Short mmCIF file of C-alpha atoms in Angstrom, two decimals:
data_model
loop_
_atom_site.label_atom_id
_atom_site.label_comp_id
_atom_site.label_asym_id
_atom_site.label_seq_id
_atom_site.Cartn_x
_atom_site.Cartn_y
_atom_site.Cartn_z
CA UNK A 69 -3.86 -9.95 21.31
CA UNK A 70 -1.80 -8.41 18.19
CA UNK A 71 -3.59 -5.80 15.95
CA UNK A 72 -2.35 -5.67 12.84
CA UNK A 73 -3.16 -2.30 10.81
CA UNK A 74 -2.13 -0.37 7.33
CA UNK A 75 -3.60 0.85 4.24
CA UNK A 76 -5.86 -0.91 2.32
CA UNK A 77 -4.35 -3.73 -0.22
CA UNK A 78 -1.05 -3.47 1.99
CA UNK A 79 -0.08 -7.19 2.35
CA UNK A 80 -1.97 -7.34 5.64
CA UNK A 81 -3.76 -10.76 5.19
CA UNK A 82 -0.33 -12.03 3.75
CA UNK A 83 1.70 -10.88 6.38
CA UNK A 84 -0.53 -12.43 9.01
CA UNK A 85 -0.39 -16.15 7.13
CA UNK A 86 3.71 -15.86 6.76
CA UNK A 87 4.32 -14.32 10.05
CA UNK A 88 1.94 -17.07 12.10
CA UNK A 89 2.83 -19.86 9.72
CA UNK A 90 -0.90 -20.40 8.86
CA UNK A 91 -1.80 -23.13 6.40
CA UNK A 92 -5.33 -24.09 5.71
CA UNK A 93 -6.69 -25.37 8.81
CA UNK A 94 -6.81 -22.53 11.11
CA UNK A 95 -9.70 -20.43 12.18
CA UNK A 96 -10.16 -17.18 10.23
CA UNK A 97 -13.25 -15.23 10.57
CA UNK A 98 -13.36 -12.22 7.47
CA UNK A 99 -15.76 -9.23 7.69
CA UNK A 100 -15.65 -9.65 3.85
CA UNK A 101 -17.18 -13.27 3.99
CA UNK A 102 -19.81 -12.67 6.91
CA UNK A 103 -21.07 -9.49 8.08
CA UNK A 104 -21.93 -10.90 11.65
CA UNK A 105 -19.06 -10.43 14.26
CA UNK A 106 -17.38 -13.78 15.80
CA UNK A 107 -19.68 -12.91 19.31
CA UNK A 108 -19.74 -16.73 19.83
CA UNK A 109 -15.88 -17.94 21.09
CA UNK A 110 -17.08 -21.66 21.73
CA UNK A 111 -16.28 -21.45 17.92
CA UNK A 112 -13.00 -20.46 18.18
CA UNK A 113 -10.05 -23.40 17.68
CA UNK A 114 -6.72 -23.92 17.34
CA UNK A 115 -3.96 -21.52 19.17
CA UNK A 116 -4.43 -18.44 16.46
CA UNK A 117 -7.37 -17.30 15.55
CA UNK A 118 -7.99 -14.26 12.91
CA UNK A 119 -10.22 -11.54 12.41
CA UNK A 120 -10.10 -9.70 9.63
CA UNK A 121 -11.35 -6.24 8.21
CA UNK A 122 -12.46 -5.68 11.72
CA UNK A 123 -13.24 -1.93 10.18
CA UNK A 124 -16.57 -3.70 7.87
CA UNK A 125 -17.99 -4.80 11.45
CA UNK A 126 -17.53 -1.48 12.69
CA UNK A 127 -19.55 -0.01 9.58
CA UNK A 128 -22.18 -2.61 10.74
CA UNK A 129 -22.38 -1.04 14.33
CA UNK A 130 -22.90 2.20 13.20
CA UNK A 131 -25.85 1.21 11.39
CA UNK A 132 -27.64 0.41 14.14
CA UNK A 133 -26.20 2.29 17.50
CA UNK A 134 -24.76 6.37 18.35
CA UNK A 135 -20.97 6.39 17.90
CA UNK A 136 -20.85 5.71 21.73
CA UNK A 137 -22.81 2.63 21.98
CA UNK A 138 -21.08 1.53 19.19
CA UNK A 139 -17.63 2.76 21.36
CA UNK A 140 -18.87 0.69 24.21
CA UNK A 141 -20.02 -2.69 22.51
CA UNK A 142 -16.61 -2.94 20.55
CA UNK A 143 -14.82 -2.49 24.00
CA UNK A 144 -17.19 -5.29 25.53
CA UNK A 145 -16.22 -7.36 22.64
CA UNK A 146 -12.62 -6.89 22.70
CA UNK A 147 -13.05 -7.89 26.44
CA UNK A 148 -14.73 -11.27 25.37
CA UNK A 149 -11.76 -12.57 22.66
CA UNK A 150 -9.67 -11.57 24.99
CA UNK A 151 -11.36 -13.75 28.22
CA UNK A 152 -10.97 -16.63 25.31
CA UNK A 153 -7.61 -15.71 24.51
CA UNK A 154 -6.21 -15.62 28.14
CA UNK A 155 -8.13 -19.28 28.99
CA UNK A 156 -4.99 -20.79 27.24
CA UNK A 157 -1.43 -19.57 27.46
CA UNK A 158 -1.01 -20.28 23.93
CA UNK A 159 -3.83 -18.35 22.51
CA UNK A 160 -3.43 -15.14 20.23
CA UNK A 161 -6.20 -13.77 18.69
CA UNK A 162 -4.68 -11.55 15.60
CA UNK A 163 -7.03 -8.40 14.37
CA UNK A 164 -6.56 -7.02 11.60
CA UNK A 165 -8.26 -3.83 10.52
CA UNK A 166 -7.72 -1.41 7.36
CA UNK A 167 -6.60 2.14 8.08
CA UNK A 168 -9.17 4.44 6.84
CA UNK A 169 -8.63 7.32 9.00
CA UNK A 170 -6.12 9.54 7.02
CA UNK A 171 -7.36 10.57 3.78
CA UNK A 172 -10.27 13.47 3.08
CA UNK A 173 -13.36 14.04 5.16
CA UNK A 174 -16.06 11.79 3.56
CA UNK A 175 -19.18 13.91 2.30
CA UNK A 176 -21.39 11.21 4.03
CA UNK A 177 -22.34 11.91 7.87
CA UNK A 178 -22.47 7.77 7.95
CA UNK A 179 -18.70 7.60 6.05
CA UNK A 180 -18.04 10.50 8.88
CA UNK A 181 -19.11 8.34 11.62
CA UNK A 182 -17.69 4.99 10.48
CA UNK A 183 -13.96 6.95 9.97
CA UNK A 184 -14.23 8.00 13.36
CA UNK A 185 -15.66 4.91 15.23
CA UNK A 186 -12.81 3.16 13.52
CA UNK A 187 -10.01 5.49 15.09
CA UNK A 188 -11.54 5.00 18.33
CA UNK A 189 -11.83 1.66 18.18
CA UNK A 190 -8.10 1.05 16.81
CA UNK A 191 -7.54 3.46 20.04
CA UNK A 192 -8.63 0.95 22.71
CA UNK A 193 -7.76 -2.03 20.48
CA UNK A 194 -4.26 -0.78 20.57
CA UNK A 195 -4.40 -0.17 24.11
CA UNK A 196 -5.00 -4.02 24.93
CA UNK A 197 -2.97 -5.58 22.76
CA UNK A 198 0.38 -7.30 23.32
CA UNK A 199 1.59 -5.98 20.02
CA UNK A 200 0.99 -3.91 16.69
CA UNK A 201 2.29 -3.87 13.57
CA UNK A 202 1.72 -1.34 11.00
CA UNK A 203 2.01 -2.98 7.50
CA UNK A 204 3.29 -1.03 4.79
CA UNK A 205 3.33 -2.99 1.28
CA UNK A 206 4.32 -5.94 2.60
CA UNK A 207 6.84 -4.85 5.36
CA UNK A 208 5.87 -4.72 9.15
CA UNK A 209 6.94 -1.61 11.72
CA UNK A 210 6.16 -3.18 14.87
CA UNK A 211 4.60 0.18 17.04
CA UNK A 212 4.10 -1.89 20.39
CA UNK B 168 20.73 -8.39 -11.88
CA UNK B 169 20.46 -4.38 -11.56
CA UNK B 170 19.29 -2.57 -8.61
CA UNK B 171 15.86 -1.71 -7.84
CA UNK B 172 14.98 0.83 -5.54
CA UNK B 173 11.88 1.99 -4.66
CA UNK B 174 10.66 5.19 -3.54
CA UNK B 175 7.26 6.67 -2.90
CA UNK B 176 6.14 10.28 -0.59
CA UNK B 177 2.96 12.11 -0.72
CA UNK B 178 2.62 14.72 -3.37
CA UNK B 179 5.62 17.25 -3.41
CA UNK B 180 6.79 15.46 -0.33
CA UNK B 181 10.50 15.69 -2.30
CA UNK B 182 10.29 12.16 -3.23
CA UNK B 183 11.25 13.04 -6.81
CA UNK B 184 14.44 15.39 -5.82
CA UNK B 185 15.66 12.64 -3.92
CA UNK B 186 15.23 9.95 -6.02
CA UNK B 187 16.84 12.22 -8.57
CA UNK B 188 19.95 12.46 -6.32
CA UNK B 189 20.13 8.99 -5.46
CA UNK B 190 20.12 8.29 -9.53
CA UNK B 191 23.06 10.54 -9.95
CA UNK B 192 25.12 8.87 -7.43
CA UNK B 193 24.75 5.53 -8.83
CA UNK B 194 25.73 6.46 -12.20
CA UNK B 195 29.04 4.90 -13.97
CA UNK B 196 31.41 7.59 -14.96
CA UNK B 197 30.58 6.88 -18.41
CA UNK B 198 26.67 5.91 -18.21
CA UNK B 199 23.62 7.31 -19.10
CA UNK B 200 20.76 9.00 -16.41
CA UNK B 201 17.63 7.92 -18.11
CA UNK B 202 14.51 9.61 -17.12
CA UNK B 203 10.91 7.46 -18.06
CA UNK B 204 8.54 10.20 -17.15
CA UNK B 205 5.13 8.88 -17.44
CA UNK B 206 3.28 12.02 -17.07
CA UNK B 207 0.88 13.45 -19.57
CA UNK B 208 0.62 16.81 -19.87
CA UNK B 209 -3.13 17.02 -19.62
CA UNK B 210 -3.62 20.88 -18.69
CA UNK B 211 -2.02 23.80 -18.01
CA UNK B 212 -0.76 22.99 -13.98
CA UNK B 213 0.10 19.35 -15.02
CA UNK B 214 2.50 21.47 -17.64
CA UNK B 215 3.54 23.78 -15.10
CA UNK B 216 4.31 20.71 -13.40
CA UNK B 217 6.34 18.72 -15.58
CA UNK B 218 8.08 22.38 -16.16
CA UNK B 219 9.36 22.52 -12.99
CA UNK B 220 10.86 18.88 -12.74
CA UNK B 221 12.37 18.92 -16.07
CA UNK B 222 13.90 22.67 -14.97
CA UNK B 223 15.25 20.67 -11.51
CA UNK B 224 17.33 17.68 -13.93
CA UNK B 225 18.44 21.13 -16.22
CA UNK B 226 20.03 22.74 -13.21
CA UNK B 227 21.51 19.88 -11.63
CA UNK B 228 24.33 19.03 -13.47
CA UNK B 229 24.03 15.77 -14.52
CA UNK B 230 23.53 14.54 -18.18
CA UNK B 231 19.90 13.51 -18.10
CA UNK B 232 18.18 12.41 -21.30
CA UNK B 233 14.11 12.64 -20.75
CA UNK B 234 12.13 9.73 -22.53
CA UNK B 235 8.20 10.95 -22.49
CA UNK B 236 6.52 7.42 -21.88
CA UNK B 237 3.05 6.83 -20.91
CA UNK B 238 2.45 3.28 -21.69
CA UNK B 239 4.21 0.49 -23.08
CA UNK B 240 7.58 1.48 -20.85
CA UNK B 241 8.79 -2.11 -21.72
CA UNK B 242 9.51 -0.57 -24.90
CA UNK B 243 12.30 1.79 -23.97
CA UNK B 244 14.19 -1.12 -22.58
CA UNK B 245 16.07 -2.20 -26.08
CA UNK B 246 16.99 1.20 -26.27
CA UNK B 247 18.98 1.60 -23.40
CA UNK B 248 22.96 1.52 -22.84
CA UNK B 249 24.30 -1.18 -21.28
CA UNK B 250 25.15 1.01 -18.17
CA UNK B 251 22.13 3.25 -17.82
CA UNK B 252 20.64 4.22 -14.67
CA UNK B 253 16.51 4.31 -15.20
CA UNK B 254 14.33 6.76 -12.99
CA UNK B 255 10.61 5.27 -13.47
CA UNK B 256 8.40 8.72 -12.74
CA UNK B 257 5.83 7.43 -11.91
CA UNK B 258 3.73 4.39 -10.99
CA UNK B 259 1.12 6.00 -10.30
CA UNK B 260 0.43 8.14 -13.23
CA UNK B 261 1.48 4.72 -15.44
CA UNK B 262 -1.23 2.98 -13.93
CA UNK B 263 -3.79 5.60 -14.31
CA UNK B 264 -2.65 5.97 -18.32
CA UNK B 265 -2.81 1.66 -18.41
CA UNK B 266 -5.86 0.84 -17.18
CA UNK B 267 -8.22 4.16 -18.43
CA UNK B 268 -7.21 3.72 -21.85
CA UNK B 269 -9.92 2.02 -22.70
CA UNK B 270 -13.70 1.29 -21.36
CA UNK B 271 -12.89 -1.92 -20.05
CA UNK B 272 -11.33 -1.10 -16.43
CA UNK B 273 -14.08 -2.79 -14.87
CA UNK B 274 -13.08 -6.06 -16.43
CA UNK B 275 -11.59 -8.10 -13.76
CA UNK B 276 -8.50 -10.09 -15.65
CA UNK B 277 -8.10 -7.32 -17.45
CA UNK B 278 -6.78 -5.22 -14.27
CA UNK B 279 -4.94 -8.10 -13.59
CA UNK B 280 -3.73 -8.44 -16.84
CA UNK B 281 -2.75 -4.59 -16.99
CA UNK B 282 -0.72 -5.06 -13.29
CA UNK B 283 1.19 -8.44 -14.82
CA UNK B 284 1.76 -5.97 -18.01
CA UNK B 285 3.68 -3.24 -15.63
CA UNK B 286 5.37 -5.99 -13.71
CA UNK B 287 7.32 -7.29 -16.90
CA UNK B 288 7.52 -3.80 -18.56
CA UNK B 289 9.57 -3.41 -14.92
CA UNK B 290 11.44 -6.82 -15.15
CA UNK B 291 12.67 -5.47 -19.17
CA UNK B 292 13.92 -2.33 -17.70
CA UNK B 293 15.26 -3.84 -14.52
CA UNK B 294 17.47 -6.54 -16.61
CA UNK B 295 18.77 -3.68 -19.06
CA UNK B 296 19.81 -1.24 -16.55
CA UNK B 297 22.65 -0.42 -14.15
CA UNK B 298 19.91 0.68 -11.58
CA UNK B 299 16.06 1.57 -11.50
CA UNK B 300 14.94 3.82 -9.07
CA UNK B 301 10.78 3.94 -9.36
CA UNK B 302 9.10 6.33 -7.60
CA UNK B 303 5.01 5.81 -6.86
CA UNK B 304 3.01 7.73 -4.58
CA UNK B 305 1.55 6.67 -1.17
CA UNK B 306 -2.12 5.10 -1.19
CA UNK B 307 -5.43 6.79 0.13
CA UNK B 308 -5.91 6.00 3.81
CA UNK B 309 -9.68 6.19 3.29
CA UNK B 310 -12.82 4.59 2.69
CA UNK B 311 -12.40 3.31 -0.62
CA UNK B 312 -15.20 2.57 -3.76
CA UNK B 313 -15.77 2.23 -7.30
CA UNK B 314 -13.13 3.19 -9.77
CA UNK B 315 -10.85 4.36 -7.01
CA UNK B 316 -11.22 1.06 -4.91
CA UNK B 317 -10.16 -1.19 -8.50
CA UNK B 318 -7.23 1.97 -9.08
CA UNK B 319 -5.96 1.73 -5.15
CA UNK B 320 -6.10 -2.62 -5.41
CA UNK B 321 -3.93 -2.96 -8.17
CA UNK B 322 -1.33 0.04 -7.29
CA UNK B 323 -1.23 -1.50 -3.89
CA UNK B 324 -0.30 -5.09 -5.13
CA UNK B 325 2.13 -3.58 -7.62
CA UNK B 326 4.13 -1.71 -4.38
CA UNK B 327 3.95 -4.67 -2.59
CA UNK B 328 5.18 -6.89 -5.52
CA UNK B 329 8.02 -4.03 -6.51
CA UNK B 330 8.90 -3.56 -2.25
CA UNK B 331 9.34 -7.08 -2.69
CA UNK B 332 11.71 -7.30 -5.40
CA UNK B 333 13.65 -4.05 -4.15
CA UNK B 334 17.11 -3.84 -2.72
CA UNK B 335 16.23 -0.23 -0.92
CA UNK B 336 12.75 1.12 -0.21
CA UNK B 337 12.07 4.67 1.12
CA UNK B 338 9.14 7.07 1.81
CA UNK B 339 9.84 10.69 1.74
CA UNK B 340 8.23 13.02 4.03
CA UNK B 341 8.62 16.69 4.16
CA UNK B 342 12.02 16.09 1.99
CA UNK B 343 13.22 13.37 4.34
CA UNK B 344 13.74 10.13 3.32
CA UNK B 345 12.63 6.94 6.03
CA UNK B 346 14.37 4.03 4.85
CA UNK B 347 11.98 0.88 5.12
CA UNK B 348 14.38 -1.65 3.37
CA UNK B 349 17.78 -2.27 2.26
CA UNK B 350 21.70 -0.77 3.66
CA UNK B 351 20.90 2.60 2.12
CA UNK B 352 23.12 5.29 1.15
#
């Protein structure tokens, strides 16, 4: 598993594509195209798979679930790409997920919640993957 | 082609002393410092403000010559000596003044139009000059919307397209530079 984090409009995406070779044919599931996660792995193909703006999906959760059931379903879910990605030696699923934990406390309790779901959530994503890379316009600092 | 270095900080991180120094040690013996500050002075701390910097390039020795540019810095380019070294001051603020000129921010390909706009206005100045050192500041690292989330898009493409073209990139934190590109000094 690699997580792949940074500010917003960073170079993430681009990074990803140039760093995994990634032409058009590859399976990329965006949180900015569809708003439900990628539960369903039979869907998955190919070696990499992508998911990106993993922070909208955790916006979704908090929607619907305490900031602890939200902690626990993305930790079940982590556990389930991975299972997928460890069927195949060749598998990598890539996440990549906007920073949005640094700037001022939101006014909104739900802007509150999302910001700190998210750092969690990086938290224990970090703590399973292989690697992470922090991109900074364009350039990666590989933290792990 | 001229150097380009980059260098962006949080907000009196230093980022502007340093890049100040690093402009001074490229300069020929015989060239000019140019400083493009893009800064408007809006009210009385954004006075105080440009104040101090243009009290910090007094003291410091060095033959600076101050061009007050807030759009349009493709323009200076023509007027430059063949050996000048060009401190950009800053993105950000040229951004802001670019795209809030008018009522039409919202206007898709016109923010793209007004990033493509900076990017050559950059390219001028980059072929002209000896060096240009441009100096932005770092991004929000927050949930983003509205006006700020069009603002933060099209500064962020413009680091990553200047980062890209740079031979030395640096952020400055608490006065200390982290190089992210390049040999360095």
């Amino acid at each position: 598993m690699h997580f792949v984090t940074g500010g917003a409009y960073n170079g993430k995406t681009k990074w990803v594509k140039n760093f995994y070779g990634l032409t058009e044919d590859h399976c990329w599931k965006s949180a900015y195209d569809q708003t439900k996660i990628p539960l369903n792995v039979s869907r998955f193909y190919g070696d990499v798979v992508v998911l990106e703006g993993v922070e909208q999906w955790l916006k979704g959760l908090t929607a619907e679930s305490g900031l602890e059931e939200c902690r626990a379903i993305w930790q079940s879910l982590l556990g389930i790409w991975r299972t997928w990605e460890s069927e195949r030696h060749e598998r990598t699923v890539v996440i990549i997920g906007t920073d949005i934990t640094k700037g001022i406390v939101p006014m909104e309790k739900e802007d509150r919640d999302w910001r700190d779901l998210t750092g969690w959530a990086y938290q224990d994503l970090a703590a399973v993957a292989d690697r992470v890379d922090v991109i900074w316009y364009g350039l990666n600092q590989q933290l792990k | 082609m001229a150097q380009l270095i980059f260098i962006t900080g949080g907000v009196r991180s230093g980022k502007s002393r340093f890049a100040e120094k690093r402009a001074a040690s490229l300069r020929p013996t015989s060239g000019t410092l140019h400083y493009l500050a893009c800064g408007q002075p809006s009210d009385i701390e954004m006075q105080k403000r440009i104040a101090r910097h243009q009290h910090d390039r007094a003291s410091a020795n060095v033959p600076w010559e101050t061009v007050e540019c807030a759009t349009d810095i493709g323009s200076v380019a023509s007027s430059l000596n063949e050996n000048a070294v060009v401190l950009l001051d800053c993105v950000t603020t040229l951004l802001s003044n670019e795209l809030f000129q008018k009522e039409n921010w919202q206007d898709e390909l016109f923010q793209q139009q007004t990033k493509q706009k900076i990017q050559h206005d950059i390219e001028k100045l980059n072929e002209r000059s000896e060096a240009l050192i441009i100096v932005s500041n770092e991004l929000g690292y927050e949930p983003l919307s509205g006006l700020v989330d069009v603002y933060a898009r099209q500064l962020g493409e413009l680091h990553q397209w200047i980062v890209s073209k740079a031979d030395e990139a640096y952020v400055v934190e608490n006065g200390i530079p982290q190089r992210m590109k390049g040999e360095g000094v």
